Amino acid sequence: MASISVTVNGTTHQVEVEPRLLLVHLLRDVLGLTGTHIGCVVGRCGACTVLWRGKPVKSCMVFAVQTDGSEVTTVEGLAREGELSPLQRAFWEFDAAECGYCTPGMLMAAQGLLQRNRTPTEAEIKRAISGNLCRCTGYLNIVRAIQAASIEISEEDDIRVF
Amino acid sequence: MDQPDGHEGIGARARRQETERFVKGAGRYVDDIHLPNQAFAAFVRSIAPHAVIAGIDLEAARQLPGVIGIYTAAELARGSASVLAPPGIAQCPLAADRVRHIGEPIAVVVAESRYVAMDAALAVTVDYDALPVVVDPEQAMAPGAPQLFADRPHNIIEELHFATADVDRVFAEADHVVHARLRSQRISACPMEPRAVAAAYDPGADELTVWVSSSGVHGVRSRIAQALGMSEANVRVIAPDVGGSFGAKNGVYPEEVLLAYLARALRRPLKWAETRIEHLAATKQGRDQTHEIELAVRRDGRILGLRDRIIADMGATSRPDNSLTSAFLYMSGPYDIQTYQVDAYGVATNKAAHGSVRGIGKADAAFVLERTMDIAARQLGLDPIEIRLRNFIPEDRFPYRTATGALLDSGRYHACLRRAAELAAYEQRRREQAALQQRPGVRRGIGVSLVIEPTGAARRNVGGGYGACRMRMELSGAVSVFPNIGQQGQGHVTTITQIVAEGLRLPKELIHVYDSDSVFSPYGPGTGSSRSSVTLMPAVHVATDLLRTKILRIAAHRLGVEPGELRLENLAVRSATSPDRSLSLREIAQIAYLDIDLLPPGMEPALEVTGYFVNPNIVYERDEMGRRNEFMAYPYEAVVAVVDVDTTTGAVDIVKYVSVHDCGVMLNPRIVLTQHLGCIAQGIGAALYEELRYDEDGRLLNGTFMDYLLPTVNEIPDLVVEHMVTPTPFTPLGAKGAGETGMLSPPAALGNAIEDALAPLGVEVRELPYTPERLRLLIKAAAGAPSRAARDEEDRRG
């Protein structure tokens, strides 16, 4: 077992983990953050996407021990004081979710993009979510939602950076 | 009805309520359920496609720390799963002595953690004595083929025949007979949430609770109760948030029964979450039909008769699903064809069992018919739109009885296809096409299709013929709603809330819909066949009316007026003539539950009702010819697709995709549109990318997301979608069902467009999917010998 300290959504956790424990299982099974979903465990579907050191990663492709001393943000960390983030609001407003299973991963991939680039082109948006599969929406509403959020965010002075 | 301020009633573009928790990451799916003292299960699955199990060595696995137990069919038969020794399990869902496909469950491991359970499953060694394998259904029917089931000679598990009397004569006398052999490929539904089960047993109460990622809780409950020898009443099945199904989560799976059994036997809460590799290998798979179809046609393109022979690959199962029937009954699609013969065979092979995938059976039928229409048009030198317009059932002939007895409720097929052509600028694109063929290495093709989609299946022994909804107004005036069909992402909660809000003039915040739980959901068949709009939603409407009527009657009695004089609005009932005479919903609820002496004489207490809706458009009983109507409504869609095919790589670029969709009245147009867009995207996957590929030895070649290709955002073009509204006359709401039709069109429309592009090169595209590999091979092969299509094309131009 290894002892690690990882900060998730601003809260630091000291945990003992098996070296082989995947980050996604740390989040879900140990920390109880079940908003991050599992769709394939081979890094192909993106349902488990989180931000690690500010960048989107598939948390089934990262060992928990690798995150020792670093920061992770999950979908549960997007809303601030109960208020939905611009991206979450846009996903709701533009019907970018149906069954909701891919949604947290899509949101985190998009959040990662918007933190690097407030005004992405459609091509950049598509590239950013091309590793995230959705089986319900056909993606068009997701792209529209990210575009709408980007417009809102680009008009703000400050975008939250984790 | 008037739309009062702030209400979001029937037909409103209401925002989906469900989405709020999903964007927060607050959805609750089965694998999110953590029960105290929970153990985890993992399955040992066959790596042999067809074999006798010679031995199973569990010792190494048992030695692993954290393993609680490992169970095979033999052990379960002995009832040794627990020191408490419950009776053995009936119909053991584990392979006992023989496996028939890759992925079939052989043993189940229970361990203290997810990882240990999977370690132990890998440590189990199974000895297989290989048996001969058959993966081609036509070979499986041939004499001498390996037999999967002793009681299914020639591996035929289902056989269906239907013929009108005049078929031979009509074919003999026809100007021309069009023949085509077309094959739909095997695909996986692939909801983003794989299957999952959690189970817990309360020995004191003898109650078993099972959480399952499923489309229908009651069927799962019945099977579990039967297998475990428990009373159905002591088994509770709950489907919490379900991350998509698309047919894959219909029915009952062995893992669901086993987890329930072991949770009771071991007195431990248990959980299992399917991996994607398990999903692709063992969850039911769809499509995979081969058709030999013939159309008898007149020179002017009028179809006089249809003859088809269907061979359906049902995989390793001895029990047919409804795929073959759905294709068998609907081969004539939107066309007026009364001369009809179909012979259909469902055949067992060494692949995973066949089952529902969005558009089951009907997608195969639509693909085959709509491809054949284009082949006919090419052979006759007709425009593909023109040949369809000459054969569509005219508007004034609805409801229209098909040759097989289906009663098509309503349709404006001519208008629908014409509108799609208009939106796509079809004429102009046709004119431009010749010039575009001058580009090096690229060919332009235009394809059209019009598909109908039977919705709301109901049959003897299977059910599905009605919707039910229980509804209770609480003392506060809030309303709890219990529908008999749950959701897997369709937005039912929002739609149901709209119907209740309109009927009772309530703000949506006072309405709460409880999703699938066998304890309080009325009995139901599960979500499927797009039946919610044609059964459940009308039942919600009926329940709302019952509740409203009772509320008004109580108020009328108390206020001393006629019910017809009363208005229900703003959480109160008041007289239209003297508005000072009113009672609040709270006051009425108090009378109904507490002060029941104030009720009208003879009225039962409480404000709790159950509404039923029996859809009238079903004919259960077959006539002497075998005709019946198994579906309630028939939404349809016209598509015009424009593609560029790269003749060097075989890659297909969708230049334009126009859909005109008619699903009757849209209870929430926003939800319909969102579902339809996603449905088209799945259809594009099924047309261009997806195929479960088994080699001749029965091995699944692409059993992970590394090689089973689902469309990503980059594969979906901009879609042009428009809706027509032709209400079905058979329900009070006029909705026909939505959420499947869009998936039927891409294999047909894109296939037509691709063959339109490549026919001058002599290419016939008759198998799905249209991958670059397949198209490139066809283009190369055609460069050698001109095909029938090329000759037809030449004839037409010459």
mmCIF file with all atom_site columns, C-alpha atoms in Angstrom, chain B residues 126-219:
data_model
loop_
_atom_site.group_PDB
_atom_site.id
_atom_site.type_symbol
_atom_site.label_atom_id
_atom_site.label_alt_id
_atom_site.label_comp_id
_atom_site.label_asym_id
_atom_site.label_entity_id
_atom_site.label_seq_id
_atom_site.pdbx_PDB_ins_code
_atom_site.Cartn_x
_atom_site.Cartn_y
_atom_site.Cartn_z
_atom_site.occupancy
_atom_site.B_iso_or_equiv
_atom_site.pdbx_formal_charge
_atom_site.auth_seq_id
_atom_site.auth_comp_id
_atom_site.auth_asym_id
_atom_site.auth_atom_id
_atom_site.pdbx_PDB_model_num
ATOM 1  C CA . VAL B 1 126 ? -11.100 -23.953 -17.705 1.00 0.00 ? 126 VAL B CA 1
ATOM 2  C CA . ASP B 1 127 ? -10.267 -26.964 -19.871 1.00 0.00 ? 127 ASP B CA 1
ATOM 3  C CA . TYR B 1 128 ? -12.177 -27.011 -23.129 1.00 0.00 ? 128 TYR B CA 1
ATOM 4  C CA . ASP B 1 129 ? -12.698 -29.861 -25.552 1.00 0.00 ? 129 ASP B CA 1
ATOM 5  C CA . ALA B 1 130 ? -13.276 -27.984 -28.760 1.00 0.00 ? 130 ALA B CA 1
ATOM 6  C CA . LEU B 1 131 ? -16.375 -28.695 -30.846 1.00 0.00 ? 131 LEU B CA 1
ATOM 7  C CA . PRO B 1 132 ? -16.781 -27.740 -34.494 1.00 0.00 ? 132 PRO B CA 1
ATOM 8  C CA . VAL B 1 133 ? -17.868 -24.141 -34.903 1.00 0.00 ? 133 VAL B CA 1
ATOM 9  C CA . VAL B 1 134 ? -20.450 -22.604 -37.186 1.00 0.00 ? 134 VAL B CA 1
ATOM 10 C CA . VAL B 1 135 ? -20.716 -18.853 -37.630 1.00 0.00 ? 135 VAL B CA 1
ATOM 11 C CA . ASP B 1 136 ? -22.489 -18.590 -40.969 1.00 0.00 ? 136 ASP B CA 1
ATOM 12 C CA . PRO B 1 137 ? -26.248 -19.134 -40.610 1.00 0.00 ? 137 PRO B CA 1
ATOM 13 C CA . GLU B 1 138 ? -26.627 -20.501 -44.130 1.00 0.00 ? 138 GLU B CA 1
ATOM 14 C CA . GLN B 1 139 ? -23.940 -23.067 -43.421 1.00 0.00 ? 139 GLN B CA 1
ATOM 15 C CA . ALA B 1 140 ? -25.577 -23.763 -40.073 1.00 0.00 ? 140 ALA B CA 1
ATOM 16 C CA . MET B 1 141 ? -28.800 -24.760 -41.871 1.00 0.00 ? 141 MET B CA 1
ATOM 17 C CA . ALA B 1 142 ? -26.986 -27.096 -44.242 1.00 0.00 ? 142 ALA B CA 1
ATOM 18 C CA . PRO B 1 143 ? -26.878 -30.857 -43.679 1.00 0.00 ? 143 PRO B CA 1
ATOM 19 C CA . GLY B 1 144 ? -23.957 -31.995 -41.565 1.00 0.00 ? 144 GLY B CA 1
ATOM 20 C CA . ALA B 1 145 ? -23.436 -28.636 -39.858 1.00 0.00 ? 145 ALA B CA 1
ATOM 21 C CA . PRO B 1 146 ? -22.440 -28.610 -36.175 1.00 0.00 ? 146 PRO B CA 1
ATOM 22 C CA . GLN B 1 147 ? -25.598 -28.645 -34.047 1.00 0.00 ? 147 GLN B CA 1
ATOM 23 C CA . LEU B 1 148 ? -25.874 -26.167 -31.189 1.00 0.00 ? 148 LEU B CA 1
ATOM 24 C CA . PHE B 1 149 ? -29.016 -27.500 -29.545 1.00 0.00 ? 149 PHE B CA 1
ATOM 25 C CA . ALA B 1 150 ? -30.153 -31.122 -29.668 1.00 0.00 ? 150 ALA B CA 1
ATOM 26 C CA . ASP B 1 151 ? -33.807 -30.136 -30.074 1.00 0.00 ? 151 ASP B CA 1
ATOM 27 C CA . ARG B 1 152 ? -33.242 -27.625 -32.874 1.00 0.00 ? 152 ARG B CA 1
ATOM 28 C CA . PRO B 1 153 ? -32.547 -29.581 -36.055 1.00 0.00 ? 153 PRO B CA 1
ATOM 29 C CA . HIS B 1 154 ? -30.551 -27.710 -38.701 1.00 0.00 ? 154 HIS B CA 1
ATOM 30 C CA . ASN B 1 155 ? -30.044 -25.055 -36.028 1.00 0.00 ? 155 ASN B CA 1
ATOM 31 C CA . ILE B 1 156 ? -33.343 -23.509 -37.030 1.00 0.00 ? 156 ILE B CA 1
ATOM 32 C CA . ILE B 1 157 ? -34.899 -21.970 -33.940 1.00 0.00 ? 157 ILE B CA 1
ATOM 33 C CA . GLU B 1 158 ? -37.708 -20.135 -35.693 1.00 0.00 ? 158 GLU B CA 1
ATOM 34 C CA . GLU B 1 159 ? -39.418 -20.393 -39.033 1.00 0.00 ? 159 GLU B CA 1
ATOM 35 C CA . LEU B 1 160 ? -42.071 -18.022 -40.395 1.00 0.00 ? 160 LEU B CA 1
ATOM 36 C CA . HIS B 1 161 ? -44.003 -18.208 -43.640 1.00 0.00 ? 161 HIS B CA 1
ATOM 37 C CA . PHE B 1 162 ? -46.571 -15.918 -45.159 1.00 0.00 ? 162 PHE B CA 1
ATOM 38 C CA . ALA B 1 163 ? -47.912 -15.738 -48.704 1.00 0.00 ? 163 ALA B CA 1
ATOM 39 C CA . THR B 1 164 ? -50.865 -14.211 -50.461 1.00 0.00 ? 164 THR B CA 1
ATOM 40 C CA . ALA B 1 165 ? -52.513 -16.435 -53.043 1.00 0.00 ? 165 ALA B CA 1
ATOM 41 C CA . ASP B 1 166 ? -51.462 -14.550 -56.137 1.00 0.00 ? 166 ASP B CA 1
ATOM 42 C CA . VAL B 1 167 ? -47.675 -14.328 -55.714 1.00 0.00 ? 167 VAL B CA 1
ATOM 43 C CA . ASP B 1 168 ? -46.570 -16.828 -58.364 1.00 0.00 ? 168 ASP B CA 1
ATOM 44 C CA . ARG B 1 169 ? -48.969 -15.484 -60.963 1.00 0.00 ? 169 ARG B CA 1
ATOM 45 C CA . VAL B 1 170 ? -47.980 -11.852 -60.359 1.00 0.00 ? 170 VAL B CA 1
ATOM 46 C CA . PHE B 1 171 ? -44.283 -12.643 -60.617 1.00 0.00 ? 171 PHE B CA 1
ATOM 47 C CA . ALA B 1 172 ? -44.822 -14.707 -63.760 1.00 0.00 ? 172 ALA B CA 1
ATOM 48 C CA . GLU B 1 173 ? -46.721 -11.896 -65.452 1.00 0.00 ? 173 GLU B CA 1
ATOM 49 C CA . ALA B 1 174 ? -44.563 -8.963  -64.357 1.00 0.00 ? 174 ALA B CA 1
ATOM 50 C CA . ASP B 1 175 ? -42.662 -6.849  -66.887 1.00 0.00 ? 175 ASP B CA 1
ATOM 51 C CA . HIS B 1 176 ? -39.534 -7.170  -64.818 1.00 0.00 ? 176 HIS B CA 1
ATOM 52 C CA . VAL B 1 177 ? -38.327 -8.805  -61.619 1.00 0.00 ? 177 VAL B CA 1
ATOM 53 C CA . VAL B 1 178 ? -35.737 -7.027  -59.501 1.00 0.00 ? 178 VAL B CA 1
ATOM 54 C CA . HIS B 1 179 ? -33.575 -9.271  -57.384 1.00 0.00 ? 179 HIS B CA 1
ATOM 55 C CA . ALA B 1 180 ? -31.172 -8.305  -54.638 1.00 0.00 ? 180 ALA B CA 1
ATOM 56 C CA . ARG B 1 181 ? -29.243 -10.022 -51.904 1.00 0.00 ? 181 ARG B CA 1
ATOM 57 C CA . LEU B 1 182 ? -28.671 -7.673  -48.995 1.00 0.00 ? 182 LEU B CA 1
ATOM 58 C CA . ARG B 1 183 ? -27.109 -8.175  -45.597 1.00 0.00 ? 183 ARG B CA 1
ATOM 59 C CA . SER B 1 184 ? -27.259 -6.148  -42.402 1.00 0.00 ? 184 SER B CA 1
ATOM 60 C CA . GLN B 1 185 ? -24.305 -6.613  -40.116 1.00 0.00 ? 185 GLN B CA 1
ATOM 61 C CA . ARG B 1 186 ? -24.074 -7.624  -36.467 1.00 0.00 ? 186 ARG B CA 1
ATOM 62 C CA . ILE B 1 187 ? -23.835 -4.604  -34.167 1.00 0.00 ? 187 ILE B CA 1
ATOM 63 C CA . SER B 1 188 ? -23.754 -3.782  -30.482 1.00 0.00 ? 188 SER B CA 1
ATOM 64 C CA . ALA B 1 189 ? -26.053 -1.223  -28.886 1.00 0.00 ? 189 ALA B CA 1
ATOM 65 C CA . CYS B 1 190 ? -23.264 0.080   -26.661 1.00 0.00 ? 190 CYS B CA 1
ATOM 66 C CA . PRO B 1 191 ? -25.052 2.338   -24.194 1.00 0.00 ? 191 PRO B CA 1
ATOM 67 C CA . MET B 1 192 ? -22.328 4.357   -22.485 1.00 0.00 ? 192 MET B CA 1
ATOM 68 C CA . GLU B 1 193 ? -23.200 2.770   -19.163 1.00 0.00 ? 193 GLU B CA 1
ATOM 69 C CA . PRO B 1 194 ? -22.518 -0.953  -19.416 1.00 0.00 ? 194 PRO B CA 1
ATOM 70 C CA . ARG B 1 195 ? -24.861 -3.281  -17.561 1.00 0.00 ? 195 ARG B CA 1
ATOM 71 C CA . ALA B 1 196 ? -24.653 -3.453  -13.753 1.00 0.00 ? 196 ALA B CA 1
ATOM 72 C CA . VAL B 1 197 ? -26.385 -5.184  -10.863 1.00 0.00 ? 197 VAL B CA 1
ATOM 73 C CA . ALA B 1 198 ? -26.427 -4.702  -7.104  1.00 0.00 ? 198 ALA B CA 1
ATOM 74 C CA . ALA B 1 199 ? -28.365 -6.941  -4.744  1.00 0.00 ? 199 ALA B CA 1
ATOM 75 C CA . ALA B 1 200 ? -29.103 -7.110  -1.030  1.00 0.00 ? 200 ALA B CA 1
ATOM 76 C CA . TYR B 1 201 ? -31.136 -9.561  1.022   1.00 0.00 ? 201 TYR B CA 1
ATOM 77 C CA . ASP B 1 202 ? -32.950 -8.881  4.274   1.00 0.00 ? 202 ASP B CA 1
ATOM 78 C CA . PRO B 1 203 ? -33.326 -12.289 5.970   1.00 0.00 ? 203 PRO B CA 1
ATOM 79 C CA . GLY B 1 204 ? -35.613 -10.962 8.698   1.00 0.00 ? 204 GLY B CA 1
ATOM 80 C CA . ALA B 1 205 ? -38.226 -9.819  6.227   1.00 0.00 ? 205 ALA B CA 1
ATOM 81 C CA . ASP B 1 206 ? -37.258 -12.329 3.552   1.00 0.00 ? 206 ASP B CA 1
ATOM 82 C CA . GLU B 1 207 ? -36.998 -9.467  1.071   1.00 0.00 ? 207 GLU B CA 1
ATOM 83 C CA . LEU B 1 208 ? -34.550 -9.325  -1.765  1.00 0.00 ? 208 LEU B CA 1
ATOM 84 C CA . THR B 1 209 ? -33.770 -5.960  -3.357  1.00 0.00 ? 209 THR B CA 1
ATOM 85 C CA . VAL B 1 210 ? -32.024 -5.815  -6.708  1.00 0.00 ? 210 VAL B CA 1
ATOM 86 C CA . TRP B 1 211 ? -30.824 -2.657  -8.420  1.00 0.00 ? 211 TRP B CA 1
ATOM 87 C CA . VAL B 1 212 ? -30.319 -3.227  -12.088 1.00 0.00 ? 212 VAL B CA 1
ATOM 88 C CA . SER B 1 213 ? -29.403 -1.196  -15.142 1.00 0.00 ? 213 SER B CA 1
ATOM 89 C CA . SER B 1 214 ? -32.395 -2.397  -17.080 1.00 0.00 ? 214 SER B CA 1
ATOM 90 C CA . SER B 1 215 ? -35.251 -1.193  -19.278 1.00 0.00 ? 215 SER B CA 1
ATOM 91 C CA . GLY B 1 216 ? -37.888 -3.090  -17.327 1.00 0.00 ? 216 GLY B CA 1
ATOM 92 C CA . VAL B 1 217 ? -38.010 -4.016  -13.662 1.00 0.00 ? 217 VAL B CA 1
ATOM 93 C CA . HIS B 1 218 ? -41.010 -6.327  -13.610 1.00 0.00 ? 218 HIS B CA 1
ATOM 94 C CA . GLY B 1 219 ? -39.641 -8.867  -16.058 1.00 0.00 ? 219 GLY B CA 1
#
